[in-house]
mmCIF file of C-alpha atoms and ligand atoms in Angstrom:
data_model
loop_
_atom_site.group_PDB
_atom_site.id
_atom_site.type_symbol
_atom_site.label_atom_id
_atom_site.label_comp_id
_atom_site.label_asym_id
_atom_site.label_seq_id
_atom_site.Cartn_x
_atom_site.Cartn_y
_atom_site.Cartn_z
ATOM 1 C CA MET A 1 0.000 0.000 0.000
ATOM 2 C CA ARG A 2 1.243 3.465 -0.905
ATOM 3 C CA MET A 3 0.104 6.281 1.390
ATOM 4 C CA ILE A 4 0.510 9.744 -0.127
ATOM 5 C CA LYS A 5 -0.179 12.618 2.242
ATOM 6 C CA VAL A 6 -0.991 16.000 0.754
ATOM 7 C CA LYS A 7 -1.882 19.381 2.205
ATOM 8 C CA THR A 8 -5.067 20.321 0.372
ATOM 9 C CA TYR A 9 -8.154 18.917 -1.368
ATOM 10 C CA GLU A 10 -6.887 20.503 -4.605
ATOM 11 C CA GLU A 11 -3.557 18.652 -4.343
ATOM 12 C CA MET A 12 -5.410 15.389 -3.676
ATOM 13 C CA SER A 13 -7.632 15.981 -6.701
ATOM 14 C CA LEU A 14 -4.717 16.849 -8.993
ATOM 15 C CA LEU A 15 -2.802 13.726 -8.002
ATOM 16 C CA ALA A 16 -5.818 11.441 -8.272
ATOM 17 C CA GLY A 17 -6.794 12.977 -11.623
ATOM 18 C CA ASN A 18 -3.262 12.457 -12.907
ATOM 19 C CA ILE A 19 -3.154 8.828 -11.755
ATOM 20 C CA ILE A 20 -6.468 8.115 -13.512
ATOM 21 C CA GLY A 21 -5.237 10.090 -16.525
ATOM 22 C CA ALA A 22 -2.067 7.971 -16.642
ATOM 23 C CA GLN A 23 -4.237 4.844 -16.625
ATOM 24 C CA ILE A 24 -6.173 6.166 -19.645
ATOM 25 C CA LEU A 25 -2.947 7.072 -21.479
ATOM 26 C CA LEU A 26 -1.436 3.641 -20.829
ATOM 27 C CA LYS A 27 -4.604 1.742 -21.759
ATOM 28 C CA PRO A 28 -7.040 3.887 -23.780
ATOM 29 C CA ASP A 29 -9.778 1.217 -23.575
ATOM 30 C CA CYS A 30 -9.399 0.706 -19.824
ATOM 31 C CA VAL A 31 -12.250 -0.047 -17.410
ATOM 32 C CA LEU A 32 -12.462 2.580 -14.675
ATOM 33 C CA GLY A 33 -14.365 1.887 -11.470
ATOM 34 C CA LEU A 34 -15.805 5.203 -10.289
ATOM 35 C CA ALA A 35 -17.236 6.674 -7.099
ATOM 36 C CA THR A 36 -19.577 9.540 -6.246
ATOM 37 C CA GLY A 37 -19.635 11.877 -3.235
ATOM 38 C CA SER A 38 -17.693 14.991 -2.259
ATOM 39 C CA SER A 39 -14.254 13.373 -2.432
ATOM 40 C CA PRO A 40 -14.019 12.766 -6.212
ATOM 41 C CA ILE A 41 -15.614 16.009 -7.463
ATOM 42 C CA GLY A 42 -12.208 17.745 -7.745
ATOM 43 C CA THR A 43 -10.675 14.654 -9.351
ATOM 44 C CA TYR A 44 -13.367 14.667 -12.039
ATOM 45 C CA LYS A 45 -12.706 18.393 -12.646
ATOM 46 C CA VAL A 46 -9.050 17.562 -13.341
ATOM 47 C CA LEU A 47 -10.096 14.826 -15.791
ATOM 48 C CA VAL A 48 -12.496 17.202 -17.562
ATOM 49 C CA GLU A 49 -9.793 19.901 -17.834
ATOM 50 C CA ASN A 50 -7.263 17.436 -19.226
ATOM 51 C CA CYS A 51 -9.803 16.194 -21.753
ATOM 52 C CA GLU A 52 -10.584 19.775 -22.821
ATOM 53 C CA LYS A 53 -6.844 20.411 -23.254
ATOM 54 C CA GLY A 54 -6.624 17.373 -25.523
ATOM 55 C CA ILE A 55 -4.357 15.470 -23.128
ATOM 56 C CA LEU A 56 -6.948 12.765 -22.425
ATOM 57 C CA ASN A 57 -9.203 10.906 -24.815
ATOM 58 C CA PHE A 58 -12.186 9.080 -23.288
ATOM 59 C CA SER A 59 -13.566 7.692 -26.563
ATOM 60 C CA LYS A 60 -12.633 4.102 -25.728
ATOM 61 C CA VAL A 61 -12.839 4.308 -21.928
ATOM 62 C CA LYS A 62 -15.447 2.184 -20.142
ATOM 63 C CA THR A 63 -16.707 2.895 -16.643
ATOM 64 C CA VAL A 64 -18.540 1.037 -13.901
ATOM 65 C CA ASN A 65 -19.775 2.884 -10.847
ATOM 66 C CA LEU A 66 -19.648 1.474 -7.362
ATOM 67 C CA ASP A 67 -23.213 2.011 -6.291
ATOM 68 C CA GLU A 68 -26.627 3.613 -6.642
ATOM 69 C CA TYR A 69 -29.538 4.414 -4.347
ATOM 70 C CA CYS A 70 -32.535 2.096 -4.600
ATOM 71 C CA GLY A 71 -35.649 3.880 -5.809
ATOM 72 C CA LEU A 72 -34.001 6.792 -7.599
ATOM 73 C CA PRO A 73 -34.170 6.838 -11.417
ATOM 74 C CA GLY A 74 -31.178 8.219 -13.321
ATOM 75 C CA ASP A 75 -32.847 11.573 -13.990
ATOM 76 C CA ASN A 76 -33.341 12.261 -10.255
ATOM 77 C CA VAL A 77 -30.802 14.928 -9.199
ATOM 78 C CA ASN A 78 -29.824 12.856 -6.168
ATOM 79 C CA SER A 79 -29.145 9.666 -8.129
ATOM 80 C CA TYR A 80 -25.553 8.628 -8.685
ATOM 81 C CA ARG A 81 -26.195 8.321 -12.438
ATOM 82 C CA TYR A 82 -27.172 12.018 -12.443
ATOM 83 C CA PHE A 83 -24.067 12.883 -10.386
ATOM 84 C CA MET A 84 -21.778 11.079 -12.830
ATOM 85 C CA ASN A 85 -23.334 12.708 -15.900
ATOM 86 C CA ASP A 86 -23.193 16.106 -14.232
ATOM 87 C CA ASN A 87 -19.645 15.890 -12.882
ATOM 88 C CA LEU A 88 -17.888 13.884 -15.578
ATOM 89 C CA PHE A 89 -19.656 12.118 -18.439
ATOM 90 C CA ASP A 90 -21.404 15.202 -19.894
ATOM 91 C CA HIS A 91 -18.071 17.040 -20.098
ATOM 92 C CA VAL A 92 -15.706 14.486 -21.661
ATOM 93 C CA ASN A 93 -15.799 12.632 -24.987
ATOM 94 C CA ILE A 94 -16.947 9.367 -23.437
ATOM 95 C CA ASP A 95 -19.578 7.250 -25.194
ATOM 96 C CA LYS A 96 -22.424 7.080 -22.621
ATOM 97 C CA VAL A 97 -23.128 3.513 -23.775
ATOM 98 C CA ASN A 98 -19.809 2.621 -22.155
ATOM 99 C CA THR A 99 -20.767 4.141 -18.782
ATOM 100 C CA HIS A 100 -22.461 1.888 -16.254
ATOM 101 C CA VAL A 101 -24.137 2.615 -12.929
ATOM 102 C CA PRO A 102 -26.127 -0.107 -11.127
ATOM 103 C CA GLY A 103 -29.864 0.264 -11.770
ATOM 104 C CA GLY A 104 -31.623 1.556 -8.677
ATOM 105 C CA VAL A 105 -35.154 1.048 -9.939
ATOM 106 C CA ALA A 106 -35.027 -2.494 -11.336
ATOM 107 C CA ASP A 107 -38.108 -4.637 -10.585
ATOM 108 C CA ASP A 108 -35.887 -7.452 -9.345
ATOM 109 C CA MET A 109 -32.938 -5.963 -7.459
ATOM 110 C CA ASP A 110 -31.299 -9.370 -6.889
ATOM 111 C CA ALA A 111 -31.310 -10.046 -10.623
ATOM 112 C CA GLU A 112 -29.943 -6.530 -11.231
ATOM 113 C CA ALA A 113 -27.122 -7.203 -8.742
ATOM 114 C CA LYS A 114 -26.189 -10.490 -10.429
ATOM 115 C CA ALA A 115 -26.316 -8.886 -13.868
ATOM 116 C CA TYR A 116 -24.049 -6.008 -12.730
ATOM 117 C CA GLU A 117 -21.429 -8.395 -11.333
ATOM 118 C CA ALA A 118 -21.573 -10.399 -14.598
ATOM 119 C CA LEU A 119 -21.283 -7.186 -16.613
ATOM 120 C CA ILE A 120 -18.056 -6.207 -14.809
ATOM 121 C CA ASP A 121 -16.626 -9.689 -15.417
ATOM 122 C CA SER A 122 -17.647 -9.586 -19.078
ATOM 123 C CA MET A 123 -15.753 -6.301 -19.465
ATOM 124 C CA GLY A 124 -12.608 -8.082 -18.314
ATOM 125 C CA GLY A 125 -12.662 -6.644 -14.792
ATOM 126 C CA ILE A 126 -11.732 -3.214 -13.471
ATOM 127 C CA ASP A 127 -8.291 -1.767 -14.264
ATOM 128 C CA LEU A 128 -8.443 1.036 -11.704
ATOM 129 C CA GLN A 129 -11.061 1.477 -8.987
ATOM 130 C CA LEU A 130 -11.479 4.927 -7.434
ATOM 131 C CA LEU A 131 -12.858 4.886 -3.880
ATOM 132 C CA GLY A 132 -13.915 7.343 -1.216
ATOM 133 C CA ILE A 133 -14.371 6.171 2.363
ATOM 134 C CA GLY A 134 -17.158 6.729 4.871
ATOM 135 C CA HIS A 135 -16.506 7.883 8.441
ATOM 136 C CA ASN A 136 -17.492 4.366 9.550
ATOM 137 C CA GLY A 137 -15.012 2.793 7.118
ATOM 138 C CA HIS A 138 -17.518 1.900 4.422
ATOM 139 C CA ILE A 139 -16.385 1.582 0.803
ATOM 140 C CA GLY A 140 -19.074 1.635 -1.838
ATOM 141 C CA PHE A 141 -22.109 1.040 0.350
ATOM 142 C CA ASN A 142 -20.468 -1.876 2.174
ATOM 143 C CA GLU A 143 -21.360 -0.881 5.710
ATOM 144 C CA PRO A 144 -19.715 -2.276 8.871
ATOM 145 C CA THR A 145 -21.087 -5.756 9.500
ATOM 146 C CA THR A 146 -20.039 -9.264 10.492
ATOM 147 C CA HIS A 147 -18.720 -10.433 7.114
ATOM 148 C CA PHE A 148 -17.208 -9.066 3.910
ATOM 149 C CA PRO A 149 -19.945 -9.206 1.211
ATOM 150 C CA LYS A 150 -18.510 -10.786 -1.929
ATOM 151 C CA GLU A 151 -20.537 -9.620 -4.891
ATOM 152 C CA VAL A 152 -22.835 -6.834 -6.014
ATOM 153 C CA HIS A 153 -25.808 -6.781 -3.633
ATOM 154 C CA THR A 154 -28.469 -4.551 -2.103
ATOM 155 C CA VAL A 155 -27.951 -3.112 1.376
ATOM 156 C CA GLN A 156 -29.806 -1.360 4.150
ATOM 157 C CA LEU A 157 -27.998 1.922 4.820
ATOM 158 C CA THR A 158 -26.944 2.702 8.385
ATOM 159 C CA GLU A 159 -28.240 5.731 10.272
ATOM 160 C CA SER A 160 -24.768 7.317 10.137
ATOM 161 C CA THR A 161 -24.611 7.008 6.333
ATOM 162 C CA ILE A 162 -28.172 8.299 5.914
ATOM 163 C CA ASN A 163 -27.313 11.248 8.170
ATOM 164 C CA ALA A 164 -24.058 11.969 6.308
ATOM 165 C CA ASN A 165 -25.772 11.817 2.910
ATOM 166 C CA SER A 166 -28.822 13.846 3.954
ATOM 167 C CA ARG A 167 -26.764 17.021 3.429
ATOM 168 C CA LEU A 168 -27.331 16.569 -0.294
ATOM 169 C CA PHE A 169 -31.115 16.091 -0.053
ATOM 170 C CA GLU A 170 -33.794 18.691 0.556
ATOM 171 C CA ARG A 171 -35.241 16.718 3.480
ATOM 172 C CA ARG A 172 -33.709 13.911 5.537
ATOM 173 C CA GLU A 173 -36.750 11.720 4.889
ATOM 174 C CA ASP A 174 -36.003 11.903 1.148
ATOM 175 C CA VAL A 175 -32.744 9.957 1.587
ATOM 176 C CA PRO A 176 -33.277 6.390 0.348
ATOM 177 C CA THR A 177 -32.695 3.739 3.010
ATOM 178 C CA GLN A 178 -31.426 1.077 0.604
ATOM 179 C CA ALA A 179 -28.759 0.959 -2.070
ATOM 180 C CA ILE A 180 -27.183 -1.428 -4.557
ATOM 181 C CA THR A 181 -23.415 -1.674 -4.334
ATOM 182 C CA MET A 182 -20.395 -3.571 -5.580
ATOM 183 C CA GLY A 183 -19.380 -6.086 -2.949
ATOM 184 C CA ILE A 184 -16.038 -6.139 -1.184
ATOM 185 C CA GLY A 185 -15.109 -9.075 -3.429
ATOM 186 C CA THR A 186 -15.985 -7.056 -6.546
ATOM 187 C CA ILE A 187 -13.743 -4.201 -5.365
ATOM 188 C CA MET A 188 -10.907 -6.558 -4.397
ATOM 189 C CA LYS A 189 -10.906 -8.036 -7.928
ATOM 190 C CA ALA A 190 -9.865 -4.642 -9.393
ATOM 191 C CA GLU A 191 -6.270 -4.575 -10.679
ATOM 192 C CA ARG A 192 -5.486 -1.325 -8.846
ATOM 193 C CA VAL A 193 -7.295 0.680 -6.189
ATOM 194 C CA LEU A 194 -7.038 4.421 -5.584
ATOM 195 C CA LEU A 195 -8.618 5.662 -2.349
ATOM 196 C CA ILE A 196 -8.964 9.395 -1.778
ATOM 197 C CA ALA A 197 -9.838 10.954 1.564
ATOM 198 C CA GLY A 198 -10.144 14.459 2.958
ATOM 199 C CA ALA A 199 -8.694 15.601 6.283
ATOM 200 C CA ASP A 200 -11.919 14.734 8.130
ATOM 201 C CA LYS A 201 -11.256 11.064 7.287
ATOM 202 C CA THR A 202 -7.744 10.865 8.824
ATOM 203 C CA GLU A 203 -8.791 8.786 11.821
ATOM 204 C CA ILE A 204 -10.753 6.182 9.851
ATOM 205 C CA VAL A 205 -8.106 5.976 7.092
ATOM 206 C CA MET A 206 -5.412 5.241 9.695
ATOM 207 C CA LYS A 207 -7.622 2.653 11.397
ATOM 208 C CA ALA A 208 -8.491 0.990 8.075
ATOM 209 C CA MET A 209 -4.959 0.921 6.684
ATOM 210 C CA TYR A 210 -2.969 0.108 9.817
ATOM 211 C CA GLY A 211 -5.508 -1.409 12.219
ATOM 212 C CA GLU A 212 -7.115 -4.821 12.477
ATOM 213 C CA ILE A 213 -8.590 -6.286 9.282
ATOM 214 C CA THR A 214 -12.234 -6.691 10.186
ATOM 215 C CA PRO A 215 -15.647 -6.376 8.444
ATOM 216 C CA GLU A 216 -16.472 -3.871 11.173
ATOM 217 C CA VAL A 217 -14.137 -1.570 9.208
ATOM 218 C CA PRO A 218 -14.905 -2.648 5.628
ATOM 219 C CA ALA A 219 -12.023 -0.663 4.064
ATOM 220 C CA SER A 220 -9.525 -2.582 6.219
ATOM 221 C CA ILE A 221 -9.707 -5.448 3.680
ATOM 222 C CA LEU A 222 -7.729 -3.214 1.316
ATOM 223 C CA GLN A 223 -4.616 -4.058 3.369
ATOM 224 C CA LEU A 224 -4.766 -7.414 1.558
ATOM 225 C CA HIS A 225 -5.023 -5.907 -1.952
ATOM 226 C CA LYS A 226 -1.877 -6.097 -4.073
ATOM 227 C CA ASP A 227 -1.974 -2.538 -5.460
ATOM 228 C CA VAL A 228 -3.565 0.199 -3.355
ATOM 229 C CA THR A 229 -2.712 3.891 -3.386
ATOM 230 C CA VAL A 230 -4.222 6.098 -0.691
ATOM 231 C CA ILE A 231 -4.165 9.880 -1.059
ATOM 232 C CA LEU A 232 -4.986 11.540 2.234
ATOM 233 C CA VAL A 233 -5.267 15.231 2.990
ATOM 234 C CA GLU A 234 -3.239 15.727 6.163
ATOM 235 C CA GLU A 235 -5.050 17.231 9.099
HETATM 236 C C1 LIG B 301 -19.887 6.769 -3.293
HETATM 237 C C2 LIG B 301 -19.495 5.754 -2.325
HETATM 238 C C3 LIG B 301 -19.250 6.077 -0.902
HETATM 239 C C4 LIG B 301 -18.431 7.352 -0.701
HETATM 240 C C5 LIG B 301 -18.210 7.641 0.788
HETATM 241 C C6 LIG B 301 -17.488 8.947 1.004
HETATM 242 O O1 LIG B 301 -20.083 6.198 -4.585
HETATM 243 O O2 LIG B 301 -19.410 4.634 -2.704
HETATM 244 O O3 LIG B 301 -18.589 5.000 -0.298
HETATM 245 O O4 LIG B 301 -17.199 7.227 -1.357
HETATM 246 O O5 LIG B 301 -19.452 7.685 1.448
HETATM 247 O O6 LIG B 301 -18.298 9.989 0.579
HETATM 248 P P1 LIG B 301 -17.750 11.482 0.504
HETATM 249 O O7 LIG B 301 -16.700 11.504 -0.538
HETATM 250 O O8 LIG B 301 -18.956 12.295 0.104
HETATM 251 O O9 LIG B 301 -17.234 11.826 1.856
#
């Protein structure tokens, strides 16, 4: 594991954007695993700028997102599909057909989960997975629990995650209580992992990267991954 400590959110974003950019330059038809939330917004800005400058070409890039809220269609402003279009896909020359976010409104969520896992496998797996981390150590929507969930699945969100995410909704009761997410096994299958975390995450990042490996801190499993880079804004 490589731990890179930086001083500001902007530095974190520049580094993360450059690492993802390098992945695209090295393998123009790579599969990127992407995340939503506050952490990657700056990273996506860097990617958009580098695409506008002609440094990056997204025409062959494929993407798979980590997760989506259950019950929110892609045109809902709070859905992760909307977030991705708004922050990245609408501003780079990616073919939207090659962008994938789990379906939050499928009739059969278990079938949707199975299909999403199979889709990732059929794409040849993820070359680089970008992750944020929750204050409770969650990655994707894999919340602290008694085991490491293997594959894409639906989850009940914890109170702490609902509270944290309610900042983006008009009313707390509008926050969905369930989500569909890549499993820990899905994330661990990625060739490389890039985790980005702001200064408010210092304590949980340290616990996850240097503490006990336990499903009570889902991100702690990353200690066993062969190629993880963590970029942390120092407190
Ligand atoms: C988002 C995701 C979540 C976030 C985490 C941190 O797709 O999977 O695990 O990465 O909740 O969120 P922020 O970056 O908003 O602090």
